[in-house]
Coordinates of N, CA and C in Angstrom, one line a residue:
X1 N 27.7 -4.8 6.7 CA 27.9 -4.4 5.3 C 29.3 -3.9 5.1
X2 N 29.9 -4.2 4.2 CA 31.3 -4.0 3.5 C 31.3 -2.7 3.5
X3 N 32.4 -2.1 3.2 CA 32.9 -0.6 3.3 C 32.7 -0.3 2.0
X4 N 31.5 0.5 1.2 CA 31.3 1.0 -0.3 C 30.4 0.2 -0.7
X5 N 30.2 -1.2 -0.1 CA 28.5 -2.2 0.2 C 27.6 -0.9 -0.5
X6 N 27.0 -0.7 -1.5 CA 25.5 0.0 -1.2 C 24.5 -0.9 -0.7
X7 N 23.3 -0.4 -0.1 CA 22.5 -1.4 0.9 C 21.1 -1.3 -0.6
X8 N 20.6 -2.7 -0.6 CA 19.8 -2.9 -1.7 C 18.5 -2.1 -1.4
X9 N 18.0 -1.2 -2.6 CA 16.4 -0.5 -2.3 C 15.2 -1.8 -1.8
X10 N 14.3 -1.1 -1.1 CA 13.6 -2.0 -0.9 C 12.5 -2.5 -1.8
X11 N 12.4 -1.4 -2.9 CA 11.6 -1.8 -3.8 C 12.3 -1.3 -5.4
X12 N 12.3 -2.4 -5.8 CA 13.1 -2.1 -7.6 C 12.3 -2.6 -8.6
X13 N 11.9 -1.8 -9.1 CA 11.2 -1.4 -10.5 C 12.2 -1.5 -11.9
X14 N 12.4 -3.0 -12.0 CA 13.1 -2.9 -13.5 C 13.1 -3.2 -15.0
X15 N 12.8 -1.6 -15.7 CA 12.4 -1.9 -17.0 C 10.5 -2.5 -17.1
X16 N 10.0 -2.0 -16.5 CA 9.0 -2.8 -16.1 C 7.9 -2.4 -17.3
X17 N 7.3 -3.3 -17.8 CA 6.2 -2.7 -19.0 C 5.0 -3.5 -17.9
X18 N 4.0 -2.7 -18.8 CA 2.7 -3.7 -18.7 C 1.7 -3.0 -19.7
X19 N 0.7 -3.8 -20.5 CA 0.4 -3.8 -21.4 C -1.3 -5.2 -21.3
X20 N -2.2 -4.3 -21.3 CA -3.3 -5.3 -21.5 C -3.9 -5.4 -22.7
X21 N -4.8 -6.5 -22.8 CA -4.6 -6.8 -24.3 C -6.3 -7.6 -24.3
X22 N -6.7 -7.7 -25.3 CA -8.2 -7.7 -25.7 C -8.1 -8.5 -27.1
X23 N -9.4 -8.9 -27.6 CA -9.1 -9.4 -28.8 C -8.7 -8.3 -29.7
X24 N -9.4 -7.2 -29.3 CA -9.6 -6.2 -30.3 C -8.6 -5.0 -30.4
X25 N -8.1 -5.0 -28.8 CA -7.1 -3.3 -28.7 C -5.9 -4.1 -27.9
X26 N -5.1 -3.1 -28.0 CA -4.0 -3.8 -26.8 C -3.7 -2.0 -26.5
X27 N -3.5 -2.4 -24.7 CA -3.3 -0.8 -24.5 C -1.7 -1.0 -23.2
X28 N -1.2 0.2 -23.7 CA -0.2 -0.1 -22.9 C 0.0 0.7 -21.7
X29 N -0.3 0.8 -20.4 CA -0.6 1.2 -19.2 C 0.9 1.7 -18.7
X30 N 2.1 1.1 -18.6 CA 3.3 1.1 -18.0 C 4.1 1.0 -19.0
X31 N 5.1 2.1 -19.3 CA 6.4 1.7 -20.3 C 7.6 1.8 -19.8
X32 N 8.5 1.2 -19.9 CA 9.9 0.9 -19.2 C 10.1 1.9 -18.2
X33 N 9.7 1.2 -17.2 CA 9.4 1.9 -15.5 C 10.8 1.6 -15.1
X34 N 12.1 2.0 -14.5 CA 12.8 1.9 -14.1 C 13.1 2.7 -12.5
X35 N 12.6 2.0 -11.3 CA 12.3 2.9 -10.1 C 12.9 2.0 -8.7
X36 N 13.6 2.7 -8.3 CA 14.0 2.2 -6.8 C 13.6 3.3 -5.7
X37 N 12.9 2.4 -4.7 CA 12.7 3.2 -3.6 C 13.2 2.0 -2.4
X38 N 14.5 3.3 -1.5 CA 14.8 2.7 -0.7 C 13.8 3.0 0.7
X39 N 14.8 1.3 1.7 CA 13.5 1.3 2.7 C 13.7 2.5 4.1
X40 N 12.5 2.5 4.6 CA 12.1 3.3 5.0 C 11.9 4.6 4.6
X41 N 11.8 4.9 3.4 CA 11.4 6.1 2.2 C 9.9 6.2 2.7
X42 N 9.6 7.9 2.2 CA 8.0 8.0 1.9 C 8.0 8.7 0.1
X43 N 7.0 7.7 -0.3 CA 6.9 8.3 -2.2 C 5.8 8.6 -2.5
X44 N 5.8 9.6 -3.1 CA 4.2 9.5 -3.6 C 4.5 9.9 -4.8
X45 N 3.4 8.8 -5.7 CA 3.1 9.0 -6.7 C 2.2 9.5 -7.3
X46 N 2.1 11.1 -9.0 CA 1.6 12.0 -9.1 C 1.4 11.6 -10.4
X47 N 0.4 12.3 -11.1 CA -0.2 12.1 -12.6 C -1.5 12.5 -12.7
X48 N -1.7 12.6 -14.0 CA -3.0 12.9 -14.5 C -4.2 11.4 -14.4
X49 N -5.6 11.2 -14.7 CA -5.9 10.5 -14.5 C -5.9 9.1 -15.8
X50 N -5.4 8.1 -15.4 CA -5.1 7.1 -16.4 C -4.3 7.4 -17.2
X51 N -2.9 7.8 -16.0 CA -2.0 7.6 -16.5 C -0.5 6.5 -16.1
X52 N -1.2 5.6 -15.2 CA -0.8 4.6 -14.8 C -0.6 4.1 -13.2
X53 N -0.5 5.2 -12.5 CA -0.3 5.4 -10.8 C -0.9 4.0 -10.6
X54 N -2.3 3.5 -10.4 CA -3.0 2.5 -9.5 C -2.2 0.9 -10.2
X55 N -1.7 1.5 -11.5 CA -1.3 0.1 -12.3 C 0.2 0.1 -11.8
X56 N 0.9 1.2 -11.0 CA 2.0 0.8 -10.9 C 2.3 0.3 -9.5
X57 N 0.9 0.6 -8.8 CA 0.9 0.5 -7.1 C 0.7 -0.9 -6.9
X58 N 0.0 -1.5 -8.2 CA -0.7 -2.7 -8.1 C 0.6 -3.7 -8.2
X59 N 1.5 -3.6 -9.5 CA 2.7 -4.0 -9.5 C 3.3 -4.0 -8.3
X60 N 3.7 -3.2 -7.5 CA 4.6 -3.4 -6.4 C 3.9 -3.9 -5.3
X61 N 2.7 -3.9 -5.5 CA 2.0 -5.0 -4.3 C 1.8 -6.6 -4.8
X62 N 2.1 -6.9 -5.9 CA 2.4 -8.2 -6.1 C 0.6 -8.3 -6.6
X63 N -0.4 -7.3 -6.6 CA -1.5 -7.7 -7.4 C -2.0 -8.2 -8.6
X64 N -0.8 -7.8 -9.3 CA -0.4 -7.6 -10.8 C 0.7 -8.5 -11.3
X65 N 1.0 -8.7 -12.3 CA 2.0 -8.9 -13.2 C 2.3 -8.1 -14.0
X66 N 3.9 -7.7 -14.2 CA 4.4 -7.1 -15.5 C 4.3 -7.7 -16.7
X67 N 4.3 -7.2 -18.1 CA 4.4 -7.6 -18.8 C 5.7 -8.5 -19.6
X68 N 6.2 -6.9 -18.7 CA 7.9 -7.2 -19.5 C 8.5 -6.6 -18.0
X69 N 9.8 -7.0 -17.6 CA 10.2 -6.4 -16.6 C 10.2 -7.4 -15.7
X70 N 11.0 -6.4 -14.4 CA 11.2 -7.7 -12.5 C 10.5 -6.8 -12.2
X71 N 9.9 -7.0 -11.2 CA 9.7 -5.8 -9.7 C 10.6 -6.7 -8.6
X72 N 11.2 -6.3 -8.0 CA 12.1 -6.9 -7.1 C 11.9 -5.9 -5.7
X73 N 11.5 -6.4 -4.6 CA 11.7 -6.3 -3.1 C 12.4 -7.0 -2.2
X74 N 12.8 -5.8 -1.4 CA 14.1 -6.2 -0.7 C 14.9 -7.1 -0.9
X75 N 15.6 -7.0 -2.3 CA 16.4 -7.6 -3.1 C 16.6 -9.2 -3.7
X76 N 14.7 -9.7 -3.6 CA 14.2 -10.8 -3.8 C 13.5 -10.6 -5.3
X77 N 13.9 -11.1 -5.9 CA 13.2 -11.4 -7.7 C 11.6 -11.7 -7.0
X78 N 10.7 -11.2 -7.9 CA 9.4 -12.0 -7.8 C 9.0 -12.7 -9.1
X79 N 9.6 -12.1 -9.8 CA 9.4 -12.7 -11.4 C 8.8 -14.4 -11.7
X80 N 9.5 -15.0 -10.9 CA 9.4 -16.5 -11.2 C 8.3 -17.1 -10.2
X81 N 7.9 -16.5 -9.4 CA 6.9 -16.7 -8.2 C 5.5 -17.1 -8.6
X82 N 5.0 -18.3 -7.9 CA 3.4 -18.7 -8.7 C 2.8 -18.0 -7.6
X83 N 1.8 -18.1 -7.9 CA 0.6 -17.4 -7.0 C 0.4 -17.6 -5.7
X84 N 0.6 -18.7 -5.4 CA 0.8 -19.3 -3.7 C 2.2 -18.4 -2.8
X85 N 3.1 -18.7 -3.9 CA 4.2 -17.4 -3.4 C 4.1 -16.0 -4.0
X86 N 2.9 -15.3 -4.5 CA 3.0 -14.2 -4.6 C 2.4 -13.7 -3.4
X87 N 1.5 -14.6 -3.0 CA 0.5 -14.2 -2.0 C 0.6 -14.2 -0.4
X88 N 1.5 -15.3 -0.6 CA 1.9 -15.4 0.9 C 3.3 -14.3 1.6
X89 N 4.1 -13.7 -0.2 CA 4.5 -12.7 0.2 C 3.8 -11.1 0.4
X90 N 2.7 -10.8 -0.2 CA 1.6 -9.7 -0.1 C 1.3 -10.0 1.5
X91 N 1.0 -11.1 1.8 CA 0.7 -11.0 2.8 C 1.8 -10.9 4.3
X92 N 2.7 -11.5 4.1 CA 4.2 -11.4 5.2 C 4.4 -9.9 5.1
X93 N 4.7 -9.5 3.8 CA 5.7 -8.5 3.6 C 4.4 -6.4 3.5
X94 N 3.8 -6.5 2.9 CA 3.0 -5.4 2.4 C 1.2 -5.1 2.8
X95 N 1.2 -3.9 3.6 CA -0.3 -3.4 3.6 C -0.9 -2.6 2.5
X96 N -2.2 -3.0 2.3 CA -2.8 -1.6 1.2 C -3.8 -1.2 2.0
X97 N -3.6 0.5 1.6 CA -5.1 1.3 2.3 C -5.1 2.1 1.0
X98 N -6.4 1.7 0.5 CA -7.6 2.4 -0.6 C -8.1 3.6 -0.2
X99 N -8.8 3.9 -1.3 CA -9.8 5.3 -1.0 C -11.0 4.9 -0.7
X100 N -11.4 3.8 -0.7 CA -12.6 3.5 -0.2 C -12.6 2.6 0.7
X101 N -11.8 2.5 1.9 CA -11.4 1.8 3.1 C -11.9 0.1 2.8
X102 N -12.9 0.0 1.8 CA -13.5 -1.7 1.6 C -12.9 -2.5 3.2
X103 N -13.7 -1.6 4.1 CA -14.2 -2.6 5.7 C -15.8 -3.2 5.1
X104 N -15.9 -4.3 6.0 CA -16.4 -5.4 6.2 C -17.8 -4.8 6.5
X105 N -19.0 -4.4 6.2 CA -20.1 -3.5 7.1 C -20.5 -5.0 8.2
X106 N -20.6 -5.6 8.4 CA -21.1 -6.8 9.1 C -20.0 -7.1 9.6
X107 N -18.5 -6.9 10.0 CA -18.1 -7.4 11.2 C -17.5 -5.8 11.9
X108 N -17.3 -6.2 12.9 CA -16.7 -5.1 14.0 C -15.3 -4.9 13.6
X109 N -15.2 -3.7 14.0 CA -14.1 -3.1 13.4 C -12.7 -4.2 14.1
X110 N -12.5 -4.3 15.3 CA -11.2 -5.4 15.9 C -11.7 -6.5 14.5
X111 N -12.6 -7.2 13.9 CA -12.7 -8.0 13.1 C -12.4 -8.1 12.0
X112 N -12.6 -6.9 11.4 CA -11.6 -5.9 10.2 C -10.3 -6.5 10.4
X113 N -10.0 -5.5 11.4 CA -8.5 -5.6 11.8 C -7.7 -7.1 11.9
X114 N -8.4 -7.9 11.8 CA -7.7 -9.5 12.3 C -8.1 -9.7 11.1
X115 N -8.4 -9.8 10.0 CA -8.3 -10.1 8.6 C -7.3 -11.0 8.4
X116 N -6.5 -9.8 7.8 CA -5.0 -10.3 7.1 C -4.3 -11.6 8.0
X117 N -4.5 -11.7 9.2 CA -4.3 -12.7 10.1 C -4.7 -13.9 10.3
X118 N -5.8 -13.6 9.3 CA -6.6 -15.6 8.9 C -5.7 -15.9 8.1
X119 N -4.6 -15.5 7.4 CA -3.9 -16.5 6.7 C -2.9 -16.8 7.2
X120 N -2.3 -16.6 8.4 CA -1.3 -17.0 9.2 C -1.5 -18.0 9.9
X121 N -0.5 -18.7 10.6 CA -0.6 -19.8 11.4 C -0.4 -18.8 12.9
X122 N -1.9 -18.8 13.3 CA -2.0 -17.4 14.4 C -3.2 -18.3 15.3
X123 N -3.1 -18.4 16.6 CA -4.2 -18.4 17.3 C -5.1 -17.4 17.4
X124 N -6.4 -17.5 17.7 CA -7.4 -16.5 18.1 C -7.0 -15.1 19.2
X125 N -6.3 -16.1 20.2 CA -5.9 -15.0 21.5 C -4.9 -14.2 20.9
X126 N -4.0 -14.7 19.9 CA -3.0 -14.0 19.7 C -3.3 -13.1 18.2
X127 N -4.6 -13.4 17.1 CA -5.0 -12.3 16.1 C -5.2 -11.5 17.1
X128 N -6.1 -11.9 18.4 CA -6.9 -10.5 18.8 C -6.0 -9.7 19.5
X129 N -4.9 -10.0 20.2 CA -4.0 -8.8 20.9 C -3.5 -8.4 19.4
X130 N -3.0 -8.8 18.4 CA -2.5 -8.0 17.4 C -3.5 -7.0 16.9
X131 N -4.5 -7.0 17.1 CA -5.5 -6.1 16.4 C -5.7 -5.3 16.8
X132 N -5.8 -5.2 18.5 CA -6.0 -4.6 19.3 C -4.6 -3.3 19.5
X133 N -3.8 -4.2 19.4 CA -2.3 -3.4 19.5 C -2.3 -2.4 18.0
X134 N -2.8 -2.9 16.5 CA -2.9 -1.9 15.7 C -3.7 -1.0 15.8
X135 N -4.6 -1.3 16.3 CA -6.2 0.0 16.8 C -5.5 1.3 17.9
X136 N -4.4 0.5 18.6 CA -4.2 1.6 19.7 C -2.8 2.6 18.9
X137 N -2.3 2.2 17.7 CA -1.5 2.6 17.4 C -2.3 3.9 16.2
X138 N -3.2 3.4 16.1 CA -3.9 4.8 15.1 C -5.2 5.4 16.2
X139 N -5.1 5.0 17.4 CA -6.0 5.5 18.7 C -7.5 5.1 18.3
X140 N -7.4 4.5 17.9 CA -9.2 3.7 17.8 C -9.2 1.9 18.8
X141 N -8.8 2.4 19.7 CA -9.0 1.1 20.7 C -10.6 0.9 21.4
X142 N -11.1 2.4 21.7 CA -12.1 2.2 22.1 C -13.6 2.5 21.3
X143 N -13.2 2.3 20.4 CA -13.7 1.8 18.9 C -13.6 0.4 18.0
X144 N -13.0 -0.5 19.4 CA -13.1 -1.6 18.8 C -13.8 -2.6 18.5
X145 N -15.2 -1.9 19.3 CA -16.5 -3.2 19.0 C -17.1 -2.7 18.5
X146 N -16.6 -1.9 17.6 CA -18.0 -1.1 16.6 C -18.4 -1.6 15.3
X147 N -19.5 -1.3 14.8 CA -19.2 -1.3 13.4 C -18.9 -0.4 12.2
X148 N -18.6 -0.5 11.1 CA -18.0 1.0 10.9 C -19.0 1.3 10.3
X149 N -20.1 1.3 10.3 CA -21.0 2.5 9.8 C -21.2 3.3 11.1
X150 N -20.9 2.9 12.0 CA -20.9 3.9 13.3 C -19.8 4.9 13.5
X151 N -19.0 4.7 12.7 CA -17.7 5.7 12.4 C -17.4 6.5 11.4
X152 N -17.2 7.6 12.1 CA -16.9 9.0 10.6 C -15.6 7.7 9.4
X153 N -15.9 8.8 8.3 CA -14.9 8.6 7.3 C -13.4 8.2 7.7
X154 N -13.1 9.6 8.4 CA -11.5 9.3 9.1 C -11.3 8.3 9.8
X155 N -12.2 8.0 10.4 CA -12.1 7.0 11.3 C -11.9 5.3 11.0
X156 N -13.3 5.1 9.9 CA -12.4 4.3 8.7 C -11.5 3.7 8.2
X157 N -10.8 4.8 7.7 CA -9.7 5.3 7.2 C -8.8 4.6 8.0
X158 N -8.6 4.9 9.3 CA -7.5 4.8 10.2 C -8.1 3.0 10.4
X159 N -9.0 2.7 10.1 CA -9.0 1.4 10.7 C -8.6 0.5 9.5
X160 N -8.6 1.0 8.6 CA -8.1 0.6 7.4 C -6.9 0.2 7.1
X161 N -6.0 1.8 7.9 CA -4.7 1.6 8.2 C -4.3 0.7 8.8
X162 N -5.0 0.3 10.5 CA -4.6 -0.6 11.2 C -4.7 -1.9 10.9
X163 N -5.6 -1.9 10.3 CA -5.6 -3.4 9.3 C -4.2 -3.8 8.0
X164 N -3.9 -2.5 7.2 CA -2.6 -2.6 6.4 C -1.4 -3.1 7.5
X165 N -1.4 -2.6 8.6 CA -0.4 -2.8 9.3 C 0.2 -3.8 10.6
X166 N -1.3 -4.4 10.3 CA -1.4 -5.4 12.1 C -0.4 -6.4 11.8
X167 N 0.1 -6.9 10.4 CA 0.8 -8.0 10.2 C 2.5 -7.5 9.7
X168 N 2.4 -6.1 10.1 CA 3.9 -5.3 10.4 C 4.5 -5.9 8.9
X169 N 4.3 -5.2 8.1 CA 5.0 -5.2 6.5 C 5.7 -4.4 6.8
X170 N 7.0 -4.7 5.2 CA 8.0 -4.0 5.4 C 6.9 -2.7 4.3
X171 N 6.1 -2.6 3.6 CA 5.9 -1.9 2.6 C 4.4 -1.6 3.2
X172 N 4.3 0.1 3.0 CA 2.7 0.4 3.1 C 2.2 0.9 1.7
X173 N 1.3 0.5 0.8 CA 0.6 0.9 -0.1 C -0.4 1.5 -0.2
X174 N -0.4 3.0 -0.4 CA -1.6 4.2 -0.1 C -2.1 4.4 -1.3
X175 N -3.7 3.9 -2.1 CA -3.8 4.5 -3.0 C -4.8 5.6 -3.1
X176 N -4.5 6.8 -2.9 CA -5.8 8.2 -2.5 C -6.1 7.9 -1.4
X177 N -5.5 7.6 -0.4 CA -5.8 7.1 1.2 C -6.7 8.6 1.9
X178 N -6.9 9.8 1.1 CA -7.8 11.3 1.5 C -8.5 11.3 0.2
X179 N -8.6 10.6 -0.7 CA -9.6 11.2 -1.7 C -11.1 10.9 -1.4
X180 N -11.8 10.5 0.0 CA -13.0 9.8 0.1 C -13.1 11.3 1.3
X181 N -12.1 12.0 1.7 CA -12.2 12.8 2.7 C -11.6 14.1 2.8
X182 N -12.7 14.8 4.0 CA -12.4 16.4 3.9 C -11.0 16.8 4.4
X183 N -10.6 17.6 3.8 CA -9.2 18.2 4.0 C -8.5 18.5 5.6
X184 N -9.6 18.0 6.8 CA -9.1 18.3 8.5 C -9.1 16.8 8.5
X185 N -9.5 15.6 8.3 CA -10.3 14.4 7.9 C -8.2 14.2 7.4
X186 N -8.2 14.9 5.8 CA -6.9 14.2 4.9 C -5.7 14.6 5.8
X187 N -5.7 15.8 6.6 CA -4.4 15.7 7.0 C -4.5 15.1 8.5
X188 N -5.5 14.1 8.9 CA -5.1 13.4 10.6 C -4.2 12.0 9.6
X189 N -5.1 11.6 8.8 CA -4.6 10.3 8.1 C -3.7 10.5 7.7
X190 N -2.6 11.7 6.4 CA -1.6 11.8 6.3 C -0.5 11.9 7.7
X191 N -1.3 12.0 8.8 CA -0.1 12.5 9.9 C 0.0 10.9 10.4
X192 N -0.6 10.5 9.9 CA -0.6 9.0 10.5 C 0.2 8.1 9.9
X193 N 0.4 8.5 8.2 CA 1.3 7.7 7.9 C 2.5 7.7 7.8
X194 N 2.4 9.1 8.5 CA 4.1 9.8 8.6 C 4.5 9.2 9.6
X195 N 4.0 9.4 10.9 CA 4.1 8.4 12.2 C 4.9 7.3 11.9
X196 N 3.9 6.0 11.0 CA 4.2 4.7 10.3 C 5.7 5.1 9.4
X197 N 5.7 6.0 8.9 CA 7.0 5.9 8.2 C 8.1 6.1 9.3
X198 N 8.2 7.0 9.7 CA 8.8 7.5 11.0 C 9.3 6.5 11.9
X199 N 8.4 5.2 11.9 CA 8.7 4.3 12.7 C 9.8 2.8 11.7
X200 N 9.7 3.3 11.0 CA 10.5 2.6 10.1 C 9.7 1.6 8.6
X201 N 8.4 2.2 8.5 CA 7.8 1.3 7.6 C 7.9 2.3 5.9
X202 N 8.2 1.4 5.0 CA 8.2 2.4 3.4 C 7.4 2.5 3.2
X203 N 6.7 3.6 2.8 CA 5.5 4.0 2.6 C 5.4 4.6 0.8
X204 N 4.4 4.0 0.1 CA 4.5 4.2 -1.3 C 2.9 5.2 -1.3
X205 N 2.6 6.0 -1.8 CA 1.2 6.8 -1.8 C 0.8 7.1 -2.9
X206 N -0.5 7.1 -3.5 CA -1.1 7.4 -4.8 C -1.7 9.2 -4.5
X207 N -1.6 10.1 -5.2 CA -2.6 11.2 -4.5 C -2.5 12.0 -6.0
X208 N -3.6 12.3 -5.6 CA -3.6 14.1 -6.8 C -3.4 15.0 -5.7
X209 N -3.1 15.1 -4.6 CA -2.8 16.3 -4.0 C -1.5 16.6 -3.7
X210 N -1.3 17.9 -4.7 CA -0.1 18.4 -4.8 C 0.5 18.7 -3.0
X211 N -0.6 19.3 -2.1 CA -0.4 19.9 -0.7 C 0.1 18.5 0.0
X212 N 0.2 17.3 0.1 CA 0.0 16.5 0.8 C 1.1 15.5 0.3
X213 N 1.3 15.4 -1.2 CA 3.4 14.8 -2.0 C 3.8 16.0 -1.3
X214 N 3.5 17.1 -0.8 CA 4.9 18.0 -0.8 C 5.8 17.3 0.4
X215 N 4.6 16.4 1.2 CA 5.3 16.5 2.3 C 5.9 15.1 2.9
X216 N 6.2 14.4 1.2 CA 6.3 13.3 1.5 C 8.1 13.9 0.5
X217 N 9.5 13.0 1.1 CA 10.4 13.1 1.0 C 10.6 12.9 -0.9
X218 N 9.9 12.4 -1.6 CA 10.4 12.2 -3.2 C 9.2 12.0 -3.6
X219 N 8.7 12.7 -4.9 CA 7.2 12.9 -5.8 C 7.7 11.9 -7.2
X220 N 7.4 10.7 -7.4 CA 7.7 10.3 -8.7 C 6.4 10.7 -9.5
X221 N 6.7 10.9 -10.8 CA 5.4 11.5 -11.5 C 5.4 10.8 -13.0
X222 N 4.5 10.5 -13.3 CA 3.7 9.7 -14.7 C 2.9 10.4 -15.3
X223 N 3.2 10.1 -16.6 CA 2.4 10.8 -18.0 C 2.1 9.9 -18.9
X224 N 0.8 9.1 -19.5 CA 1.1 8.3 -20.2 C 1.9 7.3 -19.9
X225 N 1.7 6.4 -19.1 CA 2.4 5.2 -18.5 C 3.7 5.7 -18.6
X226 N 4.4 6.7 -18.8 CA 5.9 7.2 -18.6 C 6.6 7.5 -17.5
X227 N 7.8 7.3 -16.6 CA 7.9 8.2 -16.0 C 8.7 9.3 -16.2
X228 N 8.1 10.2 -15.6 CA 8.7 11.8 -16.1 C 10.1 12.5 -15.2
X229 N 9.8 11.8 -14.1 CA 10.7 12.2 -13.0 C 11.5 11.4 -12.4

C-alpha cells in the first residue's frame, strides 16, 4: 500500500434504502444507510424492535437487495451481481449464526457442519476434515456424531457457529446469536466470537443486549430504519 493509501473497509454501506412494497402499502425499512466497517472490526448493531437491524444484516449478507444504494465488500460493487454471483459470494466470502441455530434435527451435528461445503468443488474426505477442524475450534469435536437434540442450547449455538465458519469467510453475521439463551449459556458464545474476531474474522452482531455491544469495539444504532450513530 502507498504512503496515505487508506486500506478499503471491508464492508460499505452506500446511501443504501430499502423499501417493500405491496399493492396496498409501501413501507420503508432502511433510509439512506451510509456505513463502513473495516476488516477485522467487531459491530453490533442496536435498536428498538422493527427498526431495521435483521433488514440491514440481511443486506450485507447478500440475502437481500437494496432498494436504492451499493453495499460493497471488500471493495467489490455487488450491485450488478445476478443471483448465481450473489450466492456463490455468500457462500466464498460470509457465515450467518441466528437465534434459532436452524440445525438440521436428522443429521449429526459434523453433518451440519459440512453443509455450506456441498456447494463447493470439495471432496467428501476433505468436507469432513474441515468440519471436524471447525468443531474443534468451538470444542465440540467430541460431539460430533451427535444429533442436536442431544445437545444443550449453547451447544447448538456453537455448532452453528462452526458451521458459519467451516468455509473461513471474510465476514461473520450474528443475528441475536444469545437471544435463544441463558445469560452463562450468552456469554460462552459471545467469548467465542471474540476468539473468531481475534483471529482475524469481521464480525457484524444483531443484539438487544446493551451488556454484551459493550464489549464489542463500535455499537451502530437504528431508529426507524435511520441511523442514529
Amino acid at each position: 500500500m502507498n504512503k496515505g493509501e487508506q486500506e478499503q473497509p471491508m464492508i460499505h454501506l452506500r446511501n443504501v434504502q430499502k423499501t417493500y412494497r405491496t399493492d396496498r402499502i409501501e413501507t420503508l425499512a432502511l433510509s439512506r444507510i451510509d456505513l463502513e466497517v473495516d476488516a477485522g472490526a467487531f459491530v453490533s448493531i442496536m435498536g428498538p424492535s422493527g427498526c431495521g437491524k435483521s433488514t440491514l444484516l440481511n443486506l450485507i449478507g447478500l440475502l437481500d437487495r437494496p432498494s436504492e444504494g451499493d453495499v460493497v465488500l471488500d471493495g467489490q460493487t455487488t450491485a450488478g451481481l445476478g443471483d448465481r454471483e450473489l450466492a456463490a459470494t455468500r457462500n466464498r466470502s460470509i457465515g450467518f449464526v441466528f437465534q434459532s441455530f436452524h440445525l438440521i434435527p436428522d443429521l449429526r451435528v459434523v453433518d451440519n457442519v459440512e453443509i455450506p461445503l456441498l456447494y463447493r468443488r470439495m471432496g467428501a474426505g476433505e468436507r469432513r476434515k474441515a468440519a471436524l477442524a471447525a468443531l474443534d475450534r468451538v470444542e465440540l469435536t467430541s460431539r460430533a456424531y451427535h444429533f442436536p437434540n442431544q445437545l444443550s442450547g449453547g451447544q447448538q449455538q456453537r455448532v452453528a457457529i462452526a458451521r458459519a465458519v467451516v468455509g473461513k469467510p471474510d465476514i461473520l453475521l450474528a443475528d441475536e446469536p444469545t437471544g435463544n439463551l441463558d445469560s452463562h449459556m450468552g456469554d460462552e458464545v459471545m467469548a467465542l466470537l471474540e476468539e473468531l474476531n481475534e483471529q482475524g474474522t469481521t464480525v457484524v452482531m444483531v443484539t438487544h443486549d446493551e451488556r454484551l455491544a459493550s464489549r464489542t469495539e463500535r455499537i451502530v444504532r437504528l431508529f426507524d430504519g435511520r441511523q442514529v450513530n
